[in-house]
Amino acid sequence: MERTWYFKSVLLGEGAVGKTSIRRNYMREGFKSTHIPTLGVDFSKKLIDFYGEIVQFIIWDLAGQPSFERVRKHYYQGCQSLILVYSVVDRDSFDNSLRWLTEAYKHIGELPPTAIVANKIDLRPSTEPSSVVTTQEGLKFANDIKEKLKFPLVFKETSALTGENIEETFTELLRLMIVRAEEAPT
Ligand code: G3D
Ligand code: MG
């Protein structure tokens, strides 16, 4: 008997780092998008055949950057993973990353599988080197929190513009979610 996994993932991160672009790039054709004005949230839903596992995958995304305070409870509720995005050409977005995880931790408690996504790598070559967030910095950040909080985590550098590493990020995240779900008592 084939089973279906129902997975909800939430996008986190500062404005304009590429959250919506990543969601759209990954979902491509065949996804249904819904906007909930009262929550200021968009979500896309898609049925995915993941190496024979059927996944009903929903990605929640803050529409613009509304007053997060008001929606946070609903936003996090029942999610199986987090996608924390920063831009490698926006140092503030990197510096603020930990605040998003802290916020999530406050609401969820023990963190679910998480992807830390360093986006806009296509812009690195044309950006003043001193303001670029390097791979080493990203990796160190990811390794440090993984060490501290001991939760399943994947770090990827992506471009939502070229599509580089987008598919790989979600493949890894889906894998972590399935592993976690299979461990859970039924
Ligand atoms: P957000 O949802 O995090 O707020 P968006 O971010 O997905 O709306 O992206 C903000 C802007 O960055 C958009 O440009 C988008 O096209 C651009 N962007 C997103 N990801 C990438 C990327 O990987 N590379 C490059 N070069 N640009 C990216 P506009 O001009 O529409 O505001
Ligand atoms: Mg957006």
Coordinates of N, CA and C and ligand atoms in Angstrom, one line a residue:
M1 N 0.8 -1.2 0.0 CA 0.0 0.0 0.0 C 0.9 1.2 0.0
E2 N 0.6 2.1 -1.0 CA 1.3 3.4 -1.0 C 0.8 4.3 0.1
R3 N 1.7 5.0 0.7 CA 1.3 6.0 1.7 C 1.6 7.4 1.2
T4 N 0.9 8.3 1.8 CA 1.2 9.7 1.4 C 1.7 10.5 2.6
W5 N 2.8 11.2 2.5 CA 3.3 12.0 3.5 C 2.8 13.4 3.3
Y6 N 2.4 14.1 4.4 CA 1.9 15.4 4.4 C 2.9 16.3 5.1
F7 N 3.6 17.1 4.3 CA 4.7 17.9 4.9 C 4.5 19.4 4.7
K8 N 4.6 20.1 5.8 CA 4.5 21.6 5.7 C 5.9 22.1 6.0
S9 N 6.3 23.1 5.2 CA 7.6 23.7 5.4 C 7.4 25.2 5.4
V10 N 8.1 25.9 6.3 CA 8.0 27.4 6.3 C 9.3 28.1 6.0
L11 N 9.1 29.1 5.2 CA 10.3 30.0 4.8 C 10.5 31.1 5.8
L12 N 11.7 31.2 6.2 CA 12.1 32.2 7.2 C 13.3 33.1 6.6
G13 N 13.4 34.3 7.1 CA 14.5 35.1 6.6 C 14.1 36.6 6.4
E14 N 15.0 37.4 6.2 CA 14.8 38.8 6.0 C 14.1 39.1 4.7
G15 N 13.6 40.3 4.5 CA 12.9 40.6 3.2 C 13.9 40.7 2.1
A16 N 13.5 40.3 0.9 CA 14.2 40.4 -0.4 C 15.4 39.5 -0.5
V17 N 15.5 38.5 0.4 CA 16.7 37.6 0.2 C 16.4 36.5 -0.8
G18 N 15.1 36.4 -1.3 CA 14.8 35.4 -2.3 C 13.9 34.3 -1.9
K19 N 13.2 34.4 -0.8 CA 12.4 33.3 -0.3 C 11.3 32.9 -1.3
T20 N 10.6 33.9 -1.8 CA 9.5 33.6 -2.8 C 10.0 33.1 -4.1
S21 N 11.2 33.6 -4.5 CA 11.8 33.1 -5.7 C 12.2 31.7 -5.6
I22 N 12.7 31.3 -4.4 CA 13.2 29.9 -4.2 C 11.9 29.0 -4.2
R23 N 10.9 29.4 -3.6 CA 9.6 28.6 -3.6 C 9.1 28.4 -5.0
R24 N 9.1 29.5 -5.8 CA 8.6 29.4 -7.2 C 9.5 28.6 -8.0
N25 N 10.8 28.8 -7.9 CA 11.7 28.0 -8.7 C 11.6 26.5 -8.4
Y26 N 11.4 26.2 -7.2 CA 11.3 24.8 -6.8 C 10.0 24.2 -7.3
M27 N 8.9 24.9 -7.0 CA 7.6 24.3 -7.3 C 7.3 24.3 -8.8
R28 N 7.9 25.3 -9.6 CA 7.7 25.3 -11.1 C 6.2 25.0 -11.5
E29 N 6.1 24.1 -12.4 CA 4.8 23.9 -12.9 C 4.0 23.0 -12.0
G30 N 2.7 23.0 -12.1 CA 1.9 22.1 -11.4 C 1.6 22.4 -9.9
F31 N 2.0 23.6 -9.5 CA 1.7 23.9 -8.1 C 0.5 24.8 -8.0
K32 N -0.2 24.7 -6.9 CA -1.3 25.6 -6.6 C -1.0 26.6 -5.5
S33 N -1.2 27.8 -5.8 CA -0.8 28.8 -4.8 C -2.1 29.5 -4.2
T34 N -2.0 29.7 -2.9 CA -3.2 30.3 -2.2 C -2.7 31.4 -1.4
H35 N -3.4 32.5 -1.3 CA -3.1 33.6 -0.5 C -4.1 33.8 0.7
I36 N -3.6 33.9 1.9 CA -4.5 34.1 3.0 C -4.3 35.5 3.5
P37 N -5.2 36.5 3.1 CA -4.9 37.9 3.4 C -4.9 38.2 4.9
T38 N -5.7 37.5 5.6 CA -5.8 37.8 7.1 C -4.5 37.4 7.8
L39 N -3.8 36.5 7.2 CA -2.5 36.1 7.8 C -1.3 36.7 7.1
G40 N -1.5 37.2 5.9 CA -0.4 37.8 5.2 C 0.5 36.6 4.7
V41 N -0.1 35.5 4.4 CA 0.7 34.3 4.0 C 0.3 33.8 2.7
D42 N 1.3 33.4 1.9 CA 1.1 32.7 0.6 C 1.5 31.2 0.9
F43 N 0.7 30.3 0.3 CA 1.4 29.0 0.3 C 1.2 28.2 -1.0
S44 N 2.1 27.4 -1.3 CA 2.1 26.6 -2.5 C 2.0 25.2 -2.1
K45 N 1.3 24.4 -2.9 CA 1.1 23.0 -2.6 C 1.4 22.2 -3.8
K46 N 2.0 21.1 -3.6 CA 2.4 20.3 -4.8 C 2.5 18.8 -4.4
L47 N 2.0 17.9 -5.3 CA 2.2 16.5 -5.0 C 3.5 16.1 -5.6
I48 N 4.4 15.5 -4.8 CA 5.7 15.1 -5.3 C 5.9 13.6 -5.2
D49 N 6.5 13.1 -6.3 CA 6.9 11.7 -6.2 C 8.4 11.7 -5.9
F50 N 8.7 11.4 -4.6 CA 10.0 11.4 -4.1 C 10.6 10.0 -4.0
Y51 N 11.3 9.6 -5.0 CA 11.8 8.2 -5.1 C 10.8 7.2 -4.6
G52 N 9.5 7.3 -5.2 CA 8.5 6.4 -4.8 C 7.7 6.7 -3.6
E53 N 8.2 7.7 -2.8 CA 7.4 8.2 -1.7 C 6.5 9.3 -2.2
I54 N 5.2 9.2 -1.9 CA 4.3 10.3 -2.3 C 4.2 11.4 -1.2
V55 N 4.5 12.6 -1.6 CA 4.6 13.7 -0.7 C 3.6 14.8 -1.1
Q56 N 2.7 15.1 -0.2 CA 1.9 16.3 -0.4 C 2.6 17.4 0.3
F57 N 3.3 18.3 -0.5 CA 4.2 19.2 0.1 C 3.7 20.6 0.0
I58 N 3.7 21.3 1.2 CA 3.2 22.7 1.2 C 4.3 23.6 1.8
I59 N 4.5 24.7 1.0 CA 5.5 25.6 1.5 C 4.8 26.9 1.9
W60 N 4.9 27.4 3.1 CA 4.4 28.6 3.6 C 5.4 29.7 3.4
D61 N 4.9 30.9 3.1 CA 5.8 32.0 2.7 C 5.1 33.3 3.1
L62 N 5.8 34.1 3.9 CA 5.2 35.4 4.3 C 5.1 36.3 3.0
A63 N 3.9 36.8 2.8 CA 3.6 37.7 1.7 C 4.2 39.1 2.0
G64 N 5.2 39.5 1.3 CA 5.9 40.7 1.7 C 6.6 40.4 3.0
Q65 N 6.7 41.3 3.9 CA 7.2 41.0 5.3 C 6.2 41.7 6.2
P66 N 5.0 41.1 6.4 CA 4.0 41.7 7.3 C 4.4 41.6 8.7
S67 N 3.6 42.2 9.6 CA 3.9 42.1 11.0 C 3.8 40.6 11.4
F68 N 5.0 40.1 11.5 CA 5.2 38.7 11.8 C 4.6 38.3 13.1
E69 N 4.7 39.2 14.0 CA 4.2 39.0 15.4 C 2.8 38.4 15.4
R70 N 1.9 39.0 14.6 CA 0.5 38.6 14.5 C 0.3 37.2 14.0
V71 N 1.1 36.8 13.1 CA 0.8 35.5 12.4 C 1.7 34.3 12.9
R72 N 2.7 34.6 13.7 CA 3.7 33.6 13.9 C 3.1 32.3 14.4
K73 N 2.1 32.3 15.3 CA 1.6 31.1 15.8 C 1.1 30.1 14.7
H74 N 0.2 30.7 13.9 CA -0.3 29.9 12.7 C 0.8 29.5 11.8
Y75 N 1.7 30.4 11.6 CA 2.7 30.2 10.6 C 3.5 28.9 10.9
Y76 N 4.0 28.8 12.1 CA 4.8 27.7 12.5 C 4.0 26.4 12.8
Q77 N 2.7 26.5 13.1 CA 2.0 25.4 13.6 C 2.0 24.2 12.7
G78 N 2.5 23.1 13.2 CA 2.4 21.8 12.4 C 3.5 21.7 11.3
C79 N 4.5 22.5 11.3 CA 5.5 22.4 10.2 C 6.5 21.2 10.5
Q80 N 6.9 20.6 9.4 CA 7.9 19.5 9.5 C 9.3 19.9 9.2
S81 N 9.4 21.2 8.7 CA 10.7 21.7 8.4 C 10.8 23.2 8.2
L82 N 12.0 23.7 8.4 CA 12.2 25.2 8.2 C 13.1 25.4 7.0
I83 N 12.9 26.5 6.3 CA 13.9 26.9 5.3 C 14.3 28.3 5.6
L84 N 15.5 28.4 6.1 CA 16.0 29.7 6.6 C 16.9 30.3 5.5
V85 N 16.5 31.4 4.9 CA 17.2 32.0 3.8 C 17.9 33.3 4.1
Y86 N 19.2 33.4 3.7 CA 19.8 34.7 3.7 C 20.4 34.9 2.3
S87 N 20.8 36.2 2.1 CA 21.4 36.5 0.8 C 22.9 36.7 1.0
V88 N 23.7 36.1 0.1 CA 25.2 36.2 0.3 C 25.7 37.6 -0.1
V89 N 24.8 38.4 -0.7 CA 25.2 39.8 -0.9 C 24.5 40.8 0.0
D90 N 24.0 40.3 1.1 CA 23.3 41.2 2.1 C 23.7 40.7 3.5
R91 N 24.8 41.3 3.9 CA 25.4 40.8 5.2 C 24.4 40.9 6.4
D92 N 23.6 41.9 6.4 CA 22.6 42.0 7.5 C 21.7 40.8 7.5
S93 N 21.3 40.3 6.3 CA 20.4 39.2 6.3 C 21.1 37.9 6.9
F94 N 22.4 37.8 6.7 CA 23.2 36.8 7.4 C 23.3 37.0 8.9
D95 N 23.6 38.2 9.2 CA 23.8 38.5 10.7 C 22.5 38.3 11.4
N96 N 21.3 38.4 10.8 CA 20.0 38.3 11.5 C 19.5 36.9 11.4
S97 N 20.2 36.0 10.8 CA 19.7 34.6 10.6 C 19.4 33.9 12.0
L98 N 20.3 34.1 12.9 CA 20.1 33.4 14.2 C 18.8 33.8 14.9
R99 N 18.4 35.1 14.7 CA 17.2 35.6 15.3 C 16.0 34.8 14.8
W100 N 16.0 34.4 13.5 CA 14.9 33.7 12.9 C 14.8 32.3 13.6
L101 N 15.9 31.7 13.8 CA 15.9 30.4 14.4 C 15.4 30.5 15.8
T102 N 15.9 31.5 16.5 CA 15.5 31.7 17.9 C 14.0 31.9 18.0
E103 N 13.5 32.7 17.1 CA 12.0 32.9 17.0 C 11.3 31.6 16.8
A104 N 11.8 30.8 15.9 CA 11.1 29.5 15.6 C 11.2 28.6 16.8
Y105 N 12.3 28.6 17.5 CA 12.5 27.8 18.7 C 11.5 28.1 19.8
K106 N 11.3 29.4 19.9 CA 10.4 29.9 20.9 C 9.0 29.4 20.7
H107 N 8.6 29.2 19.5 CA 7.3 28.7 19.1 C 7.1 27.2 19.0
I108 N 8.2 26.6 18.5 CA 8.0 25.2 18.2 C 8.7 24.3 19.3
G109 N 9.7 24.9 19.9 CA 10.5 24.1 20.8 C 11.6 23.4 20.0
E110 N 11.8 22.1 20.2 CA 12.8 21.4 19.4 C 12.6 21.6 17.9
L111 N 13.7 22.0 17.3 CA 13.5 22.4 15.9 C 13.5 21.2 14.9
P112 N 12.6 21.3 13.9 CA 12.5 20.2 12.9 C 13.6 20.3 11.9
P113 N 13.8 19.3 11.0 CA 14.8 19.4 10.0 C 14.8 20.8 9.3
T114 N 16.0 21.3 9.1 CA 16.1 22.7 8.6 C 17.1 22.8 7.5
A115 N 16.7 23.6 6.5 CA 17.7 24.0 5.4 C 18.1 25.4 5.7
I116 N 19.4 25.6 5.8 CA 20.0 27.0 5.8 C 20.4 27.2 4.3
V117 N 19.8 28.3 3.7 CA 20.0 28.5 2.3 C 20.7 29.9 2.1
A118 N 21.9 29.8 1.6 CA 22.6 31.0 1.2 C 22.3 31.3 -0.2
N119 N 21.5 32.3 -0.5 CA 20.9 32.5 -1.8 C 21.7 33.7 -2.5
K120 N 21.4 33.8 -3.8 CA 22.0 34.8 -4.7 C 23.4 34.7 -5.0
I121 N 23.9 33.4 -5.0 CA 25.3 33.2 -5.3 C 25.8 33.7 -6.7
D122 N 24.8 33.8 -7.6 CA 25.1 34.4 -8.9 C 25.6 35.8 -8.9
L123 N 25.3 36.5 -7.8 CA 25.7 37.9 -7.7 C 27.1 38.1 -7.0
R124 N 27.6 37.0 -6.5 CA 28.9 37.1 -5.8 C 30.0 37.8 -6.6
P125 N 30.2 37.2 -7.8 CA 31.3 37.7 -8.6 C 31.3 39.2 -8.9
S126 N 30.0 39.8 -9.0 CA 29.9 41.2 -9.3 C 29.7 42.1 -8.1
T127 N 29.9 41.5 -6.9 CA 29.7 42.3 -5.7 C 31.1 42.5 -5.0
E128 N 31.2 43.7 -4.5 CA 32.4 44.1 -3.7 C 32.7 43.0 -2.6
P129 N 33.9 42.4 -2.8 CA 34.2 41.2 -1.9 C 34.0 41.4 -0.4
S130 N 34.3 42.6 0.0 CA 34.2 42.9 1.5 C 32.8 42.8 2.0
S131 N 31.8 42.9 1.1 CA 30.4 42.8 1.6 C 29.7 41.5 1.3
V132 N 30.5 40.6 0.8 CA 30.0 39.2 0.4 C 30.1 38.3 1.6
V133 N 29.1 37.5 1.8 CA 29.1 36.4 2.8 C 29.8 35.2 2.2
T134 N 30.9 34.7 2.7 CA 31.6 33.6 2.1 C 31.0 32.2 2.4
T135 N 31.3 31.2 1.7 CA 30.9 29.9 1.9 C 31.4 29.4 3.3
Q136 N 32.6 29.8 3.6 CA 33.2 29.4 4.9 C 32.4 30.0 6.1
E137 N 32.0 31.2 6.0 CA 31.2 31.9 7.0 C 29.8 31.2 7.2
G138 N 29.2 30.8 6.1 CA 27.9 30.1 6.1 C 28.0 28.8 6.7
L139 N 29.1 28.0 6.3 CA 29.3 26.7 6.8 C 29.6 26.7 8.3
K140 N 30.3 27.7 8.7 CA 30.7 27.8 10.2 C 29.4 28.1 11.0
F141 N 28.6 29.0 10.5 CA 27.3 29.3 11.1 C 26.5 28.1 11.3
A142 N 26.3 27.3 10.1 CA 25.5 26.1 10.1 C 26.0 25.1 11.1
N143 N 27.3 24.8 11.0 CA 27.9 23.8 11.9 C 27.8 24.2 13.3
D144 N 28.0 25.5 13.6 CA 27.9 25.9 15.1 C 26.5 25.6 15.6
I145 N 25.5 26.0 14.9 CA 24.1 25.8 15.5 C 23.7 24.3 15.5
K146 N 24.2 23.6 14.5 CA 23.9 22.2 14.5 C 24.5 21.5 15.7
E147 N 25.8 21.9 16.0 CA 26.5 21.4 17.1 C 25.8 21.7 18.4
K148 N 25.3 22.9 18.5 CA 24.6 23.4 19.7 C 23.3 22.9 19.9
L149 N 22.5 22.8 18.9 CA 21.0 22.5 19.0 C 20.8 21.0 18.6
K150 N 21.7 20.4 18.0 CA 21.6 19.0 17.6 C 20.3 18.7 16.9
F151 N 20.1 19.2 15.7 CA 19.0 18.9 14.9 C 19.4 18.7 13.5
P152 N 18.6 18.0 12.7 CA 19.0 17.7 11.3 C 19.0 19.0 10.5
L153 N 20.2 19.2 9.9 CA 20.3 20.5 9.2 C 21.1 20.3 7.9
V154 N 20.7 21.0 6.9 CA 21.5 21.0 5.6 C 21.8 22.4 5.3
F155 N 23.0 22.6 4.8 CA 23.5 24.0 4.4 C 23.7 23.9 2.9
K156 N 23.1 24.8 2.2 CA 23.3 24.9 0.7 C 23.4 26.3 0.2
E157 N 24.2 26.5 -0.8 CA 24.3 27.8 -1.4 C 23.6 27.7 -2.8
T158 N 22.7 28.7 -3.0 CA 21.8 28.6 -4.1 C 21.7 29.9 -5.0
S159 N 21.1 29.7 -6.1 CA 20.7 30.9 -6.9 C 19.3 30.6 -7.4
A160 N 18.3 31.4 -6.9 CA 16.9 31.2 -7.4 C 16.8 31.7 -8.8
L161 N 17.8 32.5 -9.2 CA 17.8 33.1 -10.6 C 18.2 32.0 -11.6
T162 N 19.3 31.4 -11.3 CA 19.8 30.3 -12.3 C 19.2 28.9 -11.9
G163 N 18.7 28.8 -10.7 CA 18.2 27.5 -10.3 C 19.3 26.6 -9.6
E164 N 20.5 27.1 -9.6 CA 21.6 26.3 -9.0 C 21.3 25.8 -7.6
N165 N 21.4 24.5 -7.4 CA 21.3 23.9 -6.1 C 19.9 24.0 -5.4
I166 N 18.9 24.5 -6.1 CA 17.5 24.6 -5.6 C 16.9 23.2 -5.4
E167 N 16.9 22.4 -6.5 CA 16.4 21.1 -6.4 C 17.2 20.3 -5.3
E168 N 18.5 20.4 -5.3 CA 19.3 19.6 -4.3 C 18.9 20.0 -2.9
T169 N 18.6 21.2 -2.7 CA 18.3 21.7 -1.3 C 17.0 21.0 -0.9
F170 N 16.0 20.9 -1.7 CA 14.7 20.3 -1.3 C 14.8 18.8 -1.3
T171 N 15.6 18.3 -2.2 CA 15.8 16.8 -2.1 C 16.4 16.4 -0.7
E172 N 17.3 17.1 -0.3 CA 18.0 16.9 1.0 C 17.0 17.1 2.1
L173 N 16.2 18.2 2.0 CA 15.2 18.5 3.1 C 14.1 17.5 3.1
L174 N 13.6 17.1 2.0 CA 12.6 16.0 2.0 C 13.1 14.7 2.6
R175 N 14.3 14.4 2.2 CA 14.9 13.2 2.8 C 15.0 13.3 4.3
L176 N 15.4 14.4 4.8 CA 15.5 14.6 6.3 C 14.1 14.5 6.9
M177 N 13.1 15.0 6.2 CA 11.7 15.0 6.8 C 11.2 13.6 6.8
I178 N 11.5 12.8 5.8 CA 11.0 11.4 5.7 C 11.7 10.6 6.8
V179 N 13.0 10.8 7.0 CA 13.7 10.1 8.1 C 13.1 10.4 9.4
R180 N 12.8 11.7 9.6 CA 12.2 12.1 10.9 C 10.9 11.5 11.1
A181 N 10.1 11.6 10.1 CA 8.7 11.1 10.2 C 8.7 9.6 10.4
E182 N 9.6 8.9 9.8 CA 9.7 7.4 10.0 C 10.1 7.0 11.4
E183 N 10.9 7.9 12.0 CA 11.3 7.7 13.4 C 10.2 7.9 14.4
A184 N 9.2 8.8 14.0 CA 8.2 9.2 14.9 C 7.3 8.0 15.3
P185 N 6.9 8.0 16.6 CA 5.9 6.9 16.9 C 4.6 7.1 16.3
T186 N 4.0 6.0 15.8 CA 2.7 6.1 15.1 C 1.6 5.8 16.0
Ligands
G3D1 P1 11.7 37.6 -0.5 O1 10.5 36.7 -0.8 O2 12.7 37.0 0.4 O3 11.3 38.9 0.0 P2 12.0 37.7 -3.4 O4 12.5 37.8 -1.9 O5 12.0 36.3 -3.8 O6 10.8 38.5 -3.6 O7 13.3 38.3 -4.1 C1 13.7 39.7 -3.9 C2 14.4 40.1 -5.2 O8 15.6 39.4 -5.4 C3 13.7 39.9 -6.5 O9 14.1 40.9 -7.4 C4 14.2 38.6 -7.0 O10 14.1 38.5 -8.4 C5 15.7 38.7 -6.6 N1 16.3 37.4 -6.4 C6 15.8 36.4 -5.7 N2 16.7 35.3 -5.7 C7 17.7 35.7 -6.5 C8 19.0 35.1 -6.9 O11 19.3 34.0 -6.5 N3 19.8 35.8 -7.7 C9 19.5 37.1 -8.1 N4 20.3 37.7 -8.9 N5 18.3 37.7 -7.7 C10 17.5 37.0 -6.9 P3 13.1 42.2 -7.8 O12 14.0 43.0 -8.7 O13 11.9 41.6 -8.4 O14 12.8 42.8 -6.5
MG2 MG 8.5 37.0 -0.5

